[in-house]
mmCIF file of C-alpha atoms in Angstrom:
data_model
loop_
_atom_site.group_PDB
_atom_site.id
_atom_site.type_symbol
_atom_site.label_atom_id
_atom_site.label_comp_id
_atom_site.label_asym_id
_atom_site.label_seq_id
_atom_site.Cartn_x
_atom_site.Cartn_y
_atom_site.Cartn_z
ATOM 1 C CA MET A 1 77.475 3.811 -198.420
ATOM 2 C CA SER A 2 74.304 5.175 -196.826
ATOM 3 C CA LEU A 3 73.190 1.733 -195.617
ATOM 4 C CA ILE A 4 76.628 1.077 -194.108
ATOM 5 C CA ASN A 5 76.484 4.404 -192.282
ATOM 6 C CA ASP A 6 73.018 3.558 -190.980
ATOM 7 C CA LEU A 7 74.209 0.186 -189.694
ATOM 8 C CA GLU A 8 77.263 1.764 -188.090
ATOM 9 C CA TRP A 9 74.942 4.205 -186.295
ATOM 10 C CA ARG A 10 72.583 1.589 -184.861
ATOM 11 C CA TYR A 11 73.128 -0.617 -181.841
ATOM 12 C CA ALA A 12 70.936 -2.742 -179.597
ATOM 13 C CA THR A 13 69.625 0.108 -177.487
ATOM 14 C CA LYS A 14 69.495 -0.817 -173.815
ATOM 15 C CA LYS A 15 67.589 2.209 -172.496
ATOM 16 C CA MET A 16 64.935 4.218 -174.326
ATOM 17 C CA ASN A 17 63.606 7.625 -173.354
ATOM 18 C CA GLY A 18 59.889 7.166 -174.027
ATOM 19 C CA VAL A 19 59.692 9.767 -176.799
ATOM 20 C CA PRO A 20 57.066 8.718 -179.371
ATOM 21 C CA VAL A 21 58.227 7.696 -182.834
ATOM 22 C CA PRO A 22 56.292 9.561 -185.557
ATOM 23 C CA GLN A 23 53.780 7.295 -187.249
ATOM 24 C CA GLU A 24 55.239 8.002 -190.688
ATOM 25 C CA LYS A 25 58.549 6.514 -189.583
ATOM 26 C CA VAL A 26 56.857 3.440 -188.127
ATOM 27 C CA ASP A 27 54.920 3.041 -191.376
ATOM 28 C CA ILE A 28 58.169 3.032 -193.379
ATOM 29 C CA ILE A 29 59.700 0.390 -191.096
ATOM 30 C CA LEU A 30 56.608 -1.802 -191.393
ATOM 31 C CA GLU A 31 56.431 -1.378 -195.157
ATOM 32 C CA ALA A 32 60.084 -2.384 -195.476
ATOM 33 C CA ALA A 33 59.294 -5.551 -193.511
ATOM 34 C CA ARG A 34 56.225 -6.222 -195.672
ATOM 35 C CA LEU A 35 58.345 -5.971 -198.816
ATOM 36 C CA ALA A 36 60.961 -8.419 -197.501
ATOM 37 C CA PRO A 37 61.655 -11.508 -199.612
ATOM 38 C CA THR A 38 60.129 -14.784 -198.451
ATOM 39 C CA SER A 39 60.355 -18.326 -199.751
ATOM 40 C CA SER A 40 57.830 -18.859 -202.573
ATOM 41 C CA GLY A 41 56.353 -15.470 -201.709
ATOM 42 C CA LEU A 42 54.235 -17.014 -198.953
ATOM 43 C CA GLN A 43 54.908 -14.345 -196.286
ATOM 44 C CA PRO A 44 54.171 -16.924 -193.567
ATOM 45 C CA PHE A 45 54.162 -14.505 -190.647
ATOM 46 C CA GLU A 46 52.481 -11.371 -189.335
ATOM 47 C CA ILE A 47 53.606 -8.327 -187.370
ATOM 48 C CA LEU A 48 51.660 -7.114 -184.353
ATOM 49 C CA VAL A 49 52.214 -3.457 -183.404
ATOM 50 C CA ILE A 50 51.752 -2.678 -179.728
ATOM 51 C CA THR A 51 51.466 0.876 -178.402
ATOM 52 C CA ASN A 52 49.076 0.297 -175.489
ATOM 53 C CA GLN A 53 51.087 1.017 -172.352
ATOM 54 C CA ALA A 54 49.052 -1.304 -170.137
ATOM 55 C CA LEU A 55 49.666 -4.169 -172.540
ATOM 56 C CA LYS A 56 53.380 -3.368 -172.651
ATOM 57 C CA GLU A 57 53.405 -3.522 -168.841
ATOM 58 C CA GLN A 58 51.946 -7.030 -169.078
ATOM 59 C CA ILE A 59 54.623 -8.037 -171.576
ATOM 60 C CA LEU A 60 57.453 -6.659 -169.400
ATOM 61 C CA PRO A 61 57.818 -9.699 -167.063
ATOM 62 C CA ILE A 62 57.330 -12.039 -170.032
ATOM 63 C CA ALA A 63 60.338 -10.326 -171.627
ATOM 64 C CA ASN A 64 62.571 -10.745 -168.571
ATOM 65 C CA ASN A 65 61.837 -7.201 -167.357
ATOM 66 C CA GLN A 66 63.796 -5.586 -170.173
ATOM 67 C CA SER A 67 62.898 -1.926 -169.756
ATOM 68 C CA GLN A 68 62.841 -1.220 -173.490
ATOM 69 C CA ILE A 69 59.439 -2.941 -173.615
ATOM 70 C CA VAL A 70 57.762 -0.213 -171.569
ATOM 71 C CA ASP A 71 60.046 2.671 -172.566
ATOM 72 C CA ALA A 72 59.658 2.045 -176.286
ATOM 73 C CA SER A 73 57.203 3.967 -178.410
ATOM 74 C CA HIS A 74 56.109 0.832 -180.310
ATOM 75 C CA VAL A 75 56.777 -2.862 -179.748
ATOM 76 C CA LEU A 76 56.678 -5.024 -182.866
ATOM 77 C CA VAL A 77 55.928 -8.712 -182.428
ATOM 78 C CA PHE A 78 56.996 -10.921 -185.328
ATOM 79 C CA ALA A 79 54.690 -13.940 -185.233
ATOM 80 C CA ALA A 80 55.062 -16.852 -187.659
ATOM 81 C CA TRP A 81 52.436 -19.278 -188.917
ATOM 82 C CA ASP A 82 52.303 -22.305 -186.642
ATOM 83 C CA ASP A 83 52.147 -24.561 -189.719
ATOM 84 C CA LEU A 84 52.339 -24.393 -193.508
ATOM 85 C CA ASP A 85 48.895 -25.856 -194.037
ATOM 86 C CA ALA A 86 47.114 -26.303 -197.349
ATOM 87 C CA GLN A 87 44.515 -23.578 -196.761
ATOM 88 C CA ARG A 88 47.103 -20.880 -196.181
ATOM 89 C CA ILE A 89 49.210 -21.942 -199.154
ATOM 90 C CA ASN A 90 46.168 -22.102 -201.426
ATOM 91 C CA ASP A 91 44.970 -18.682 -200.243
ATOM 92 C CA MET A 92 48.344 -17.059 -200.862
ATOM 93 C CA PHE A 93 48.663 -18.491 -204.366
ATOM 94 C CA LEU A 94 45.126 -17.388 -205.200
ATOM 95 C CA HIS A 95 45.936 -13.879 -203.975
ATOM 96 C CA THR A 96 49.113 -13.818 -206.089
ATOM 97 C CA THR A 97 47.497 -14.977 -209.328
ATOM 98 C CA ARG A 98 44.606 -12.557 -208.985
ATOM 99 C CA GLU A 99 46.886 -9.628 -208.173
ATOM 100 C CA ARG A 100 48.876 -10.456 -211.319
ATOM 101 C CA GLY A 101 45.788 -10.881 -213.454
ATOM 102 C CA LEU A 102 46.504 -14.552 -214.110
ATOM 103 C CA PRO A 103 44.121 -17.532 -214.244
ATOM 104 C CA ASP A 104 43.565 -19.000 -210.784
ATOM 105 C CA ASP A 105 45.215 -22.275 -211.799
ATOM 106 C CA ARG A 106 48.243 -20.722 -213.500
ATOM 107 C CA MET A 107 50.654 -21.646 -210.672
ATOM 108 C CA ASP A 108 49.070 -24.978 -209.675
ATOM 109 C CA SER A 109 52.074 -27.085 -210.639
ATOM 110 C CA TYR A 110 54.423 -25.181 -208.336
ATOM 111 C CA LYS A 111 51.764 -24.829 -205.631
ATOM 112 C CA ASN A 112 51.066 -28.569 -205.612
ATOM 113 C CA MET A 113 54.769 -29.273 -205.228
ATOM 114 C CA LEU A 114 54.836 -27.080 -202.130
ATOM 115 C CA LEU A 115 51.679 -28.683 -200.746
ATOM 116 C CA ALA A 116 53.245 -32.114 -201.052
ATOM 117 C CA MET A 117 56.562 -30.993 -199.569
ATOM 118 C CA TYR A 118 55.142 -29.193 -196.526
ATOM 119 C CA GLY A 119 52.340 -31.731 -196.115
ATOM 120 C CA ALA A 120 54.954 -34.413 -195.478
ATOM 121 C CA LYS A 121 56.469 -32.442 -192.585
ATOM 122 C CA THR A 122 55.312 -32.003 -189.000
ATOM 123 C CA ALA A 123 53.748 -28.758 -187.832
ATOM 124 C CA GLU A 124 56.859 -28.077 -185.736
ATOM 125 C CA GLU A 125 59.158 -28.543 -188.735
ATOM 126 C CA ASN A 126 56.985 -26.181 -190.749
ATOM 127 C CA PHE A 127 56.957 -23.629 -187.931
ATOM 128 C CA GLN A 128 60.754 -23.642 -187.901
ATOM 129 C CA ALA A 129 60.615 -22.829 -191.616
ATOM 130 C CA THR A 130 58.123 -19.985 -191.176
ATOM 131 C CA ALA A 131 60.127 -18.574 -188.263
ATOM 132 C CA ARG A 132 63.224 -18.365 -190.460
ATOM 133 C CA GLN A 133 61.208 -16.396 -192.995
ATOM 134 C CA ALA A 134 60.073 -14.005 -190.275
ATOM 135 C CA TYR A 135 63.709 -13.362 -189.411
ATOM 136 C CA ILE A 136 64.370 -12.015 -192.915
ATOM 137 C CA ALA A 137 61.719 -9.318 -192.447
ATOM 138 C CA PHE A 138 62.969 -8.765 -188.888
ATOM 139 C CA GLY A 139 66.441 -7.918 -190.181
ATOM 140 C CA ILE A 140 65.104 -5.602 -192.854
ATOM 141 C CA ALA A 141 62.942 -3.823 -190.267
ATOM 142 C CA ILE A 142 66.040 -3.252 -188.131
ATOM 143 C CA ALA A 143 67.889 -1.752 -191.099
ATOM 144 C CA ALA A 144 64.881 0.396 -192.022
ATOM 145 C CA ALA A 145 64.677 1.677 -188.450
ATOM 146 C CA ALA A 146 68.340 2.689 -188.617
ATOM 147 C CA GLU A 147 67.728 4.481 -191.915
ATOM 148 C CA GLN A 148 64.939 6.432 -190.188
ATOM 149 C CA ARG A 149 67.215 7.086 -187.178
ATOM 150 C CA VAL A 150 64.852 5.159 -184.955
ATOM 151 C CA ASP A 151 66.431 2.983 -182.307
ATOM 152 C CA ALA A 152 65.475 -0.677 -182.211
ATOM 153 C CA THR A 153 66.352 -3.504 -179.858
ATOM 154 C CA PRO A 154 66.170 -7.027 -181.328
ATOM 155 C CA MET A 155 64.853 -9.401 -178.675
ATOM 156 C CA GLU A 156 64.690 -13.159 -178.393
ATOM 157 C CA GLY A 157 64.830 -13.128 -174.606
ATOM 158 C CA PHE A 158 61.175 -13.641 -173.779
ATOM 159 C CA ASN A 159 58.792 -16.451 -172.893
ATOM 160 C CA ALA A 160 57.173 -17.141 -176.240
ATOM 161 C CA ALA A 161 54.487 -19.443 -174.855
ATOM 162 C CA ALA A 162 53.404 -16.843 -172.301
ATOM 163 C CA LEU A 163 53.351 -14.084 -174.904
ATOM 164 C CA ASP A 164 51.350 -16.267 -177.287
ATOM 165 C CA GLU A 165 48.781 -16.809 -174.550
ATOM 166 C CA LEU A 166 48.604 -13.120 -173.645
ATOM 167 C CA LEU A 167 48.076 -12.081 -177.265
ATOM 168 C CA ASN A 168 45.801 -15.015 -178.147
ATOM 169 C CA LEU A 169 48.150 -16.004 -180.957
ATOM 170 C CA LYS A 170 47.258 -19.705 -180.863
ATOM 171 C CA GLU A 171 43.700 -18.879 -181.930
ATOM 172 C CA LYS A 172 45.148 -17.038 -184.929
ATOM 173 C CA GLY A 173 47.447 -19.919 -185.894
ATOM 174 C CA LEU A 174 50.532 -17.897 -184.962
ATOM 175 C CA ARG A 175 53.539 -18.253 -182.662
ATOM 176 C CA SER A 176 55.742 -15.371 -181.555
ATOM 177 C CA VAL A 177 59.316 -15.438 -182.812
ATOM 178 C CA THR A 178 60.991 -12.109 -182.020
ATOM 179 C CA LEU A 179 60.275 -8.698 -180.517
ATOM 180 C CA LEU A 180 61.448 -5.333 -181.807
ATOM 181 C CA PRO A 181 60.892 -2.335 -179.516
ATOM 182 C CA LEU A 182 61.175 0.975 -181.415
ATOM 183 C CA GLY A 183 62.027 4.287 -179.792
ATOM 184 C CA TYR A 184 64.857 6.672 -179.080
ATOM 185 C CA ARG A 185 67.981 6.046 -177.042
ATOM 186 C CA ASP A 186 68.424 7.539 -173.595
ATOM 187 C CA GLU A 187 72.141 8.228 -173.945
ATOM 188 C CA SER A 188 72.560 9.340 -170.347
ATOM 189 C CA GLY A 189 71.037 6.120 -169.021
ATOM 190 C CA ASP A 190 72.290 3.596 -171.573
ATOM 191 C CA TRP A 191 75.630 2.047 -170.684
ATOM 192 C CA LEU A 192 76.070 0.760 -174.237
ATOM 193 C CA ALA A 193 75.495 4.079 -176.030
ATOM 194 C CA PRO A 194 79.095 5.382 -175.769
ATOM 195 C CA MET A 195 80.698 2.021 -176.490
ATOM 196 C CA LYS A 196 82.501 1.248 -179.740
ATOM 197 C CA LYS A 197 80.634 -1.067 -182.096
ATOM 198 C CA VAL A 198 82.597 -4.322 -182.223
ATOM 199 C CA ARG A 199 82.366 -6.945 -184.950
ATOM 200 C CA LYS A 200 84.706 -9.670 -186.192
ATOM 201 C CA PRO A 201 87.465 -8.533 -188.563
ATOM 202 C CA LYS A 202 86.601 -9.155 -192.215
ATOM 203 C CA ASP A 203 89.301 -11.818 -192.578
ATOM 204 C CA GLN A 204 87.631 -13.832 -189.785
ATOM 205 C CA PHE A 205 84.136 -13.323 -191.159
ATOM 206 C CA ILE A 206 84.390 -13.563 -194.933
ATOM 207 C CA THR A 207 85.953 -16.412 -196.869
ATOM 208 C CA GLU A 208 86.327 -16.020 -200.633
ATOM 209 C CA LEU A 209 86.397 -19.227 -202.652
ATOM 210 C CA ASN A 210 87.839 -18.364 -206.056
#
């Protein structure tokens, strides 16, 4: 029940107090995200970790002036590949076979199937696929933060194009998907802190088909 208790504890913190999060806790959150499952093991996204206060100040208006951006200890940017191109797929399969001590061509049949499948799609369609993979790691990072008793605020409310330009993500073949400020709640200044966590009742959320 530990995970359930952690998830009951967490909420989308609206006001953070600026206290730094110990690096060892951030490292655990990032490692949990790195270990997240992804389709075909491609890990088609990266995480940028921002602690520079001046840079956070630049991100603030891009993120609709949500104060957690500047009050957080760390801001994580989940950025997905802008396309599932052949070079990236080939590189990831080569990395996998070599890490497993297999011949470089051991997984060619499966790899070639993926190359044909993604090669037939547009870059935008492939980006939508990579973004969904990033969300899996995003969710696991949120859970890991709760386990470490670090507050986190999931954010989609930002101008992705402006953030991509600020961080030069286009040059890296990446597009920002979500933000995750990490820090500690300011209970005296956060209107949501004392509120009851509300979710749908189980009978409206879960349907069992027996």
